[in-house]
Amino acid sequence: MTAEPAALLTLAETTAREAGAMVYQRREAVERMDVAATKSTPTDVVTESDTAAEALIRDRLLAARPDDGILGEEDGRTAGSSGVDWVVDPIDGTVNYLYGLPHYAVSIAARVDGVVVAGVVHNPASGETWTATAGGGAYLDGRAISVTGCDQLGMAMVGTGFGYDAQRRARQAAVLLELVPVVRDIRRAGAASLDLCAVAAGRLDAYYERGLQPWDVAAGALIAEQAGATVTGLHGAAPGEDLVLASAPGVVDELRSLLERLGADRDTP
């Protein structure tokens, strides 16, 4: 079975749109959503829509490609034998979804031998869909997109996010206090995949966050990179749970150096 990125993207996009329609309809059908479970803390929630959407996504992917593996936020890892695995976040921005904020996404990425080659991020509330394949550029609703040309940190619009653990949030707030005076402004929207896509589309000049998991990042990071962003960690590390930074090239060095000095990849000063 082919592992050609374009074919993998077609399957990912079709599946993301179907899952997105389901979670949108479920959200619109009720005034308030119920919390089905919690994860790392009482504020880190799962709704029944998260689990239903991941089940749908797994069914569609494995029906089309039964030998592939899947890594999903809700149901963990299913081993495969094809060399292709899928990294799935059925609802990125679950707290936004819970509160009726129209900023959440279905995120699906395809990896071949551990390398992300295709990704889609679909916002069911807005209908917007970001896509990319390795070496093929990045697109928003079929239109090619690229990062900004911002080359002054003082003019940079920077996105970020916060963890659920209270100690980590306090540390992240301390970093933010030092960052606010030296950039244009800060935005915190609550869905990492959409923040990465915002960098790709030029809606943010940069975005950073500590504590992200593979399903938060896989599709959005590819989209940002294919739009021309630099996606990196700190202190020479690859982007990962310690920190993910996605930035327009013109400000990445200065912003990375500042985040390193502030210890943005640590939970203690």
CSV table of N, CA and C in Angstrom, one decimal, residues 60-175:
chain,number,residue,atom,x,y,z
A,60,ARG,N,-12.0,5.1,10.5
A,60,ARG,CA,-11.8,5.5,9.1
A,60,ARG,C,-10.4,5.2,8.6
A,61,LEU,N,-9.4,5.5,9.4
A,61,LEU,CA,-8.0,5.3,9.0
A,61,LEU,C,-7.7,3.8,8.8
A,62,LEU,N,-8.1,3.0,9.8
A,62,LEU,CA,-7.7,1.6,9.8
A,62,LEU,C,-8.6,0.8,8.7
A,63,ALA,N,-9.8,1.3,8.4
A,63,ALA,CA,-10.5,0.7,7.3
A,63,ALA,C,-9.8,0.9,6.0
A,64,ALA,N,-9.2,2.1,5.8
A,64,ALA,CA,-8.5,2.4,4.6
A,64,ALA,C,-7.1,1.8,4.5
A,65,ARG,N,-6.5,1.7,5.7
A,65,ARG,CA,-5.1,1.3,5.8
A,65,ARG,C,-4.9,0.4,7.1
A,66,PRO,N,-5.3,-0.8,7.0
A,66,PRO,CA,-5.4,-1.7,8.2
A,66,PRO,C,-4.1,-2.0,8.8
A,67,ASP,N,-3.0,-1.8,8.1
A,67,ASP,CA,-1.6,-2.2,8.6
A,67,ASP,C,-0.9,-1.0,9.3
A,68,ASP,N,-1.5,0.2,9.3
A,68,ASP,CA,-0.9,1.3,9.9
A,68,ASP,C,-1.0,1.4,11.4
A,69,GLY,N,-0.2,2.1,12.0
A,69,GLY,CA,-0.3,2.4,13.5
A,69,GLY,C,-1.0,3.7,13.7
A,70,ILE,N,-1.4,3.9,15.0
A,70,ILE,CA,-2.1,5.1,15.4
A,70,ILE,C,-1.6,5.5,16.8
A,71,LEU,N,-1.3,6.8,16.9
A,71,LEU,CA,-1.1,7.4,18.3
A,71,LEU,C,-2.1,8.4,18.5
A,72,GLY,N,-3.0,8.2,19.4
A,72,GLY,CA,-4.1,9.1,19.6
A,72,GLY,C,-4.1,9.7,21.0
A,73,GLU,N,-4.5,10.9,21.2
A,73,GLU,CA,-4.5,11.5,22.6
A,73,GLU,C,-5.4,10.7,23.6
A,74,GLU,N,-6.5,10.2,23.1
A,74,GLU,CA,-7.4,9.6,24.1
A,74,GLU,C,-7.2,8.1,24.3
A,75,ASP,N,-6.8,7.3,23.2
A,75,ASP,CA,-6.8,5.9,23.3
A,75,ASP,C,-5.3,5.4,23.1
A,76,GLY,N,-4.3,6.2,23.1
A,76,GLY,CA,-3.0,5.8,23.1
A,76,GLY,C,-2.5,5.2,21.8
A,77,ARG,N,-1.6,4.3,21.9
A,77,ARG,CA,-0.9,3.8,20.7
A,77,ARG,C,-1.4,2.4,20.2
A,78,THR,N,-1.7,2.3,18.9
A,78,THR,CA,-2.0,1.0,18.3
A,78,THR,C,-0.9,0.7,17.3
A,79,ALA,N,-0.2,-0.4,17.5
A,79,ALA,CA,1.0,-0.7,16.7
A,79,ALA,C,0.5,-1.1,15.3
A,80,GLY,N,1.4,-0.8,14.3
A,80,GLY,CA,1.2,-1.2,12.9
A,80,GLY,C,2.4,-1.8,12.4
A,81,SER,N,2.3,-2.3,11.1
A,81,SER,CA,3.4,-3.0,10.5
A,81,SER,C,3.8,-2.4,9.1
A,82,SER,N,3.2,-1.3,8.7
A,82,SER,CA,3.4,-0.7,7.4
A,82,SER,C,4.5,0.3,7.3
A,83,GLY,N,5.0,0.8,8.5
A,83,GLY,CA,5.9,1.9,8.5
A,83,GLY,C,5.2,3.3,8.5
A,84,VAL,N,3.9,3.3,8.4
A,84,VAL,CA,3.1,4.5,8.5
A,84,VAL,C,2.3,4.5,9.8
A,85,ASP,N,2.4,5.6,10.5
A,85,ASP,CA,1.5,5.8,11.7
A,85,ASP,C,0.9,7.1,11.7
A,86,TRP,N,-0.2,7.2,12.3
A,86,TRP,CA,-1.0,8.5,12.4
A,86,TRP,C,-1.0,9.0,13.8
A,87,VAL,N,-0.9,10.4,13.9
A,87,VAL,CA,-0.8,11.1,15.1
A,87,VAL,C,-2.1,11.9,15.2
A,88,VAL,N,-3.0,11.6,16.2
A,88,VAL,CA,-4.3,12.1,16.1
A,88,VAL,C,-4.7,12.9,17.4
A,89,ASP,N,-5.2,14.1,17.3
A,89,ASP,CA,-5.8,14.8,18.4
A,89,ASP,C,-7.3,15.1,17.9
A,90,PRO,N,-8.2,14.3,18.5
A,90,PRO,CA,-9.6,14.4,18.0
A,90,PRO,C,-10.2,15.8,18.2
A,91,ILE,N,-9.9,16.4,19.4
A,91,ILE,CA,-10.3,17.8,19.6
A,91,ILE,C,-9.2,18.5,20.3
A,92,ASP,N,-8.4,19.3,19.6
A,92,ASP,CA,-7.4,20.1,20.2
A,92,ASP,C,-8.1,21.4,20.7
A,93,GLY,N,-8.0,21.7,21.9
A,93,GLY,CA,-8.7,22.9,22.5
A,93,GLY,C,-10.0,22.4,23.1
A,94,THR,N,-10.0,21.3,23.9
A,94,THR,CA,-11.2,20.8,24.4
A,94,THR,C,-11.9,21.7,25.4
A,95,VAL,N,-11.1,22.5,26.2
A,95,VAL,CA,-11.7,23.4,27.1
A,95,VAL,C,-12.5,24.5,26.3
A,96,ASN,N,-11.9,25.0,25.2
A,96,ASN,CA,-12.6,25.9,24.4
A,96,ASN,C,-13.9,25.3,23.9
A,97,TYR,N,-13.8,24.1,23.5
A,97,TYR,CA,-15.0,23.3,23.0
A,97,TYR,C,-16.1,23.2,24.1
A,98,LEU,N,-15.6,22.9,25.3
A,98,LEU,CA,-16.5,22.7,26.5
A,98,LEU,C,-17.3,24.0,26.7
A,99,TYR,N,-16.6,25.2,26.6
A,99,TYR,CA,-17.2,26.4,26.9
A,99,TYR,C,-17.9,27.1,25.7
A,100,GLY,N,-17.9,26.4,24.6
A,100,GLY,CA,-18.6,27.0,23.4
A,100,GLY,C,-17.8,28.0,22.7
A,101,LEU,N,-16.5,28.1,22.9
A,101,LEU,CA,-15.6,29.0,22.2
A,101,LEU,C,-15.2,28.4,20.8
A,102,PRO,N,-15.4,29.1,19.7
A,102,PRO,CA,-15.3,28.5,18.4
A,102,PRO,C,-13.9,28.4,17.9
A,103,HIS,N,-13.0,27.9,18.8
A,103,HIS,CA,-11.6,27.8,18.5
A,103,HIS,C,-11.0,26.5,19.0
A,104,TYR,N,-11.3,25.5,18.2
A,104,TYR,CA,-10.8,24.1,18.5
A,104,TYR,C,-10.6,23.4,17.1
A,105,ALA,N,-9.9,22.3,17.2
A,105,ALA,CA,-9.6,21.7,15.9
A,105,ALA,C,-9.4,20.2,16.0
A,106,VAL,N,-9.6,19.5,14.8
A,106,VAL,CA,-9.3,18.1,14.6
A,106,VAL,C,-7.9,18.1,13.9
A,107,SER,N,-6.9,17.5,14.5
A,107,SER,CA,-5.6,17.5,14.0
A,107,SER,C,-5.1,16.0,13.7
A,108,ILE,N,-4.7,15.8,12.4
A,108,ILE,CA,-4.3,14.4,12.0
A,108,ILE,C,-3.0,14.6,11.2
A,109,ALA,N,-2.0,13.9,11.6
A,109,ALA,CA,-0.7,13.8,10.9
A,109,ALA,C,-0.3,12.4,10.5
A,110,ALA,N,0.3,12.2,9.4
A,110,ALA,CA,0.8,10.9,9.0
A,110,ALA,C,2.4,10.9,9.0
A,111,ARG,N,2.9,9.9,9.7
A,111,ARG,CA,4.4,9.8,9.8
A,111,ARG,C,4.8,8.5,9.0
A,112,VAL,N,5.9,8.6,8.3
A,112,VAL,CA,6.4,7.5,7.6
A,112,VAL,C,7.8,7.2,8.2
A,113,ASP,N,8.0,6.1,8.8
A,113,ASP,CA,9.2,5.8,9.5
A,113,ASP,C,9.6,6.8,10.4
A,114,GLY,N,8.6,7.4,11.2
A,114,GLY,CA,8.8,8.3,12.2
A,114,GLY,C,8.9,9.8,11.8
A,115,VAL,N,8.8,10.1,10.5
A,115,VAL,CA,9.0,11.4,10.0
A,115,VAL,C,7.6,11.9,9.5
A,116,VAL,N,7.1,13.0,9.9
A,116,VAL,CA,5.8,13.6,9.5
A,116,VAL,C,5.9,14.0,8.1
A,117,VAL,N,5.0,13.4,7.2
A,117,VAL,CA,5.0,13.8,5.8
A,117,VAL,C,3.7,14.4,5.3
A,118,ALA,N,2.7,14.4,6.1
A,118,ALA,CA,1.4,15.0,5.8
A,118,ALA,C,0.6,15.4,7.0
A,119,GLY,N,-0.1,16.5,6.9
A,119,GLY,CA,-0.8,16.9,8.1
A,119,GLY,C,-2.0,17.8,7.7
A,120,VAL,N,-3.1,17.7,8.5
A,120,VAL,CA,-4.2,18.5,8.4
A,120,VAL,C,-4.7,19.0,9.7
A,121,VAL,N,-5.1,20.3,9.8
A,121,VAL,CA,-5.7,20.8,11.0
A,121,VAL,C,-7.0,21.5,10.5
A,122,HIS,N,-8.1,21.0,11.1
A,122,HIS,CA,-9.4,21.5,10.6
A,122,HIS,C,-10.2,22.1,11.8
A,123,ASN,N,-10.6,23.3,11.7
A,123,ASN,CA,-11.5,24.0,12.7
A,123,ASN,C,-12.9,23.8,12.3
A,124,PRO,N,-13.7,23.0,13.0
A,124,PRO,CA,-15.1,22.7,12.6
A,124,PRO,C,-15.9,24.0,12.7
A,125,ALA,N,-15.6,24.8,13.7
A,125,ALA,CA,-16.5,26.0,14.0
A,125,ALA,C,-16.4,27.1,12.9
A,126,SER,N,-15.1,27.3,12.4
A,126,SER,CA,-14.9,28.3,11.3
A,126,SER,C,-15.0,27.7,9.9
A,127,GLY,N,-14.8,26.3,9.8
A,127,GLY,CA,-14.7,25.7,8.5
A,127,GLY,C,-13.3,25.7,7.9
A,128,GLU,N,-12.4,26.4,8.5
A,128,GLU,CA,-11.0,26.6,7.9
A,128,GLU,C,-10.3,25.3,8.1
A,129,THR,N,-9.5,25.0,7.0
A,129,THR,CA,-8.7,23.8,7.0
A,129,THR,C,-7.3,24.1,6.5
A,130,TRP,N,-6.3,23.8,7.3
A,130,TRP,CA,-4.9,23.9,6.9
A,130,TRP,C,-4.3,22.6,6.5
A,131,THR,N,-3.5,22.5,5.5
A,131,THR,CA,-2.9,21.3,5.0
A,131,THR,C,-1.5,21.5,4.6
A,132,ALA,N,-0.7,20.4,4.7
A,132,ALA,CA,0.7,20.4,4.2
A,132,ALA,C,1.2,19.0,3.9
A,133,THR,N,2.1,18.9,3.0
A,133,THR,CA,2.9,17.7,2.8
A,133,THR,C,4.3,18.1,2.8
A,134,ALA,N,5.2,17.2,3.2
A,134,ALA,CA,6.6,17.5,3.3
A,134,ALA,C,7.1,17.8,1.9
A,135,GLY,N,7.7,19.0,1.8
A,135,GLY,CA,8.2,19.5,0.5
A,135,GLY,C,7.2,20.1,-0.5
A,136,GLY,N,5.9,20.1,0.0
A,136,GLY,CA,4.8,20.5,-0.9
A,136,GLY,C,4.1,21.8,-0.6
A,137,GLY,N,4.7,22.5,0.4
A,137,GLY,CA,4.1,23.8,0.8
A,137,GLY,C,2.9,23.6,1.8
A,138,ALA,N,2.4,24.7,2.2
A,138,ALA,CA,1.3,24.8,3.2
A,138,ALA,C,0.1,25.6,2.6
A,139,TYR,N,-1.1,25.1,3.0
A,139,TYR,CA,-2.3,25.7,2.4
A,139,TYR,C,-3.4,25.9,3.4
A,140,LEU,N,-4.1,27.0,3.2
A,140,LEU,CA,-5.3,27.3,4.0
A,140,LEU,C,-6.5,27.3,3.0
A,141,ASP,N,-7.4,26.3,3.2
A,141,ASP,CA,-8.5,26.1,2.2
A,141,ASP,C,-8.1,26.2,0.8
A,142,GLY,N,-7.0,25.5,0.5
A,142,GLY,CA,-6.5,25.4,-0.9
A,142,GLY,C,-5.6,26.5,-1.3
A,143,ARG,N,-5.4,27.6,-0.5
A,143,ARG,CA,-4.6,28.7,-0.9
A,143,ARG,C,-3.3,28.7,-0.2
A,144,ALA,N,-2.2,28.8,-1.0
A,144,ALA,CA,-0.9,28.8,-0.4
A,144,ALA,C,-0.7,29.9,0.6
A,145,ILE,N,0.0,29.5,1.7
A,145,ILE,CA,0.2,30.5,2.8
A,145,ILE,C,1.7,30.5,3.1
A,146,SER,N,2.1,31.6,3.8
A,146,SER,CA,3.5,31.8,4.2
A,146,SER,C,3.5,32.7,5.5
A,147,VAL,N,4.7,32.5,6.2
A,147,VAL,CA,4.8,33.3,7.4
A,147,VAL,C,5.1,34.7,7.1
A,148,THR,N,5.1,35.6,8.1
A,148,THR,CA,5.3,37.0,7.9
A,148,THR,C,6.8,37.3,7.7
A,149,GLY,N,7.1,38.5,7.3
A,149,GLY,CA,8.4,38.9,7.2
A,149,GLY,C,8.9,39.7,8.4
A,150,CYS,N,8.3,39.6,9.5
A,150,CYS,CA,8.6,40.3,10.7
A,150,CYS,C,10.1,40.1,11.0
A,151,ASP,N,10.9,41.2,11.2
A,151,ASP,CA,12.3,41.0,11.6
A,151,ASP,C,12.7,41.9,12.8
A,152,GLN,N,11.7,42.3,13.6
A,152,GLN,CA,12.0,43.1,14.8
A,152,GLN,C,11.1,42.5,15.9
A,153,LEU,N,11.8,42.0,16.9
A,153,LEU,CA,11.1,41.4,18.0
A,153,LEU,C,10.0,42.3,18.6
A,154,GLY,N,10.4,43.6,18.7
A,154,GLY,CA,9.5,44.6,19.3
A,154,GLY,C,8.2,44.7,18.5
A,155,MET,N,8.2,44.2,17.2
A,155,MET,CA,7.0,44.3,16.4
A,155,MET,C,6.3,43.0,16.2
A,156,ALA,N,6.7,42.0,17.0
A,156,ALA,CA,6.2,40.6,16.8
A,156,ALA,C,5.0,40.4,17.6
A,157,MET,N,4.0,39.8,17.0
A,157,MET,CA,2.8,39.3,17.7
A,157,MET,C,3.1,37.8,18.1
A,158,VAL,N,3.1,37.5,19.3
A,158,VAL,CA,3.6,36.2,19.8
A,158,VAL,C,2.4,35.5,20.5
A,159,GLY,N,2.2,34.3,20.1
A,159,GLY,CA,1.2,33.4,20.8
A,159,GLY,C,1.9,32.5,21.8
A,160,THR,N,1.1,32.0,22.8
A,160,THR,CA,1.6,31.1,23.7
A,160,THR,C,0.5,30.3,24.3
A,161,GLY,N,0.8,29.4,25.2
A,161,GLY,CA,-0.2,28.6,25.9
A,161,GLY,C,0.3,28.3,27.3
A,162,PHE,N,-0.6,27.7,28.1
A,162,PHE,CA,-0.3,27.4,29.5
A,162,PHE,C,-0.7,26.0,29.8
A,163,GLY,N,0.1,25.4,30.7
A,163,GLY,CA,-0.2,24.0,31.1
A,163,GLY,C,-1.3,24.0,32.2
A,164,TYR,N,-1.7,22.8,32.5
A,164,TYR,CA,-2.8,22.6,33.5
A,164,TYR,C,-2.2,22.5,34.9
A,165,ASP,N,-1.0,22.1,35.1
A,165,ASP,CA,-0.4,22.1,36.5
A,165,ASP,C,-0.2,23.5,37.0
A,166,ALA,N,-0.6,23.7,38.3
A,166,ALA,CA,-0.5,25.1,38.8
A,166,ALA,C,0.9,25.6,38.9
A,167,GLN,N,1.9,24.7,39.3
A,167,GLN,CA,3.3,25.2,39.4
A,167,GLN,C,3.8,25.6,38.0
A,168,ARG,N,3.5,24.8,37.0
A,168,ARG,CA,3.9,25.1,35.7
A,168,ARG,C,3.3,26.4,35.2
A,169,ARG,N,2.0,26.6,35.5
A,169,ARG,CA,1.4,27.8,35.0
A,169,ARG,C,2.0,29.1,35.7
A,170,ALA,N,2.3,28.9,36.9
A,170,ALA,CA,2.9,30.1,37.6
A,170,ALA,C,4.3,30.4,37.0
A,171,ARG,N,5.0,29.4,36.7
A,171,ARG,CA,6.3,29.6,36.0
A,171,ARG,C,6.1,30.3,34.6
A,172,GLN,N,5.2,29.8,33.9
A,172,GLN,CA,4.9,30.3,32.6
A,172,GLN,C,4.5,31.8,32.6
A,173,ALA,N,3.7,32.1,33.7
A,173,ALA,CA,3.3,33.5,33.9
A,173,ALA,C,4.5,34.4,34.2
A,174,ALA,N,5.4,33.9,34.9
A,174,ALA,CA,6.6,34.7,35.2
A,174,ALA,C,7.4,34.9,34.0
A,175,VAL,N,7.6,33.9,33.1
A,175,VAL,CA,8.2,34.1,31.8
A,175,VAL,C,7.5,35.2,31.0
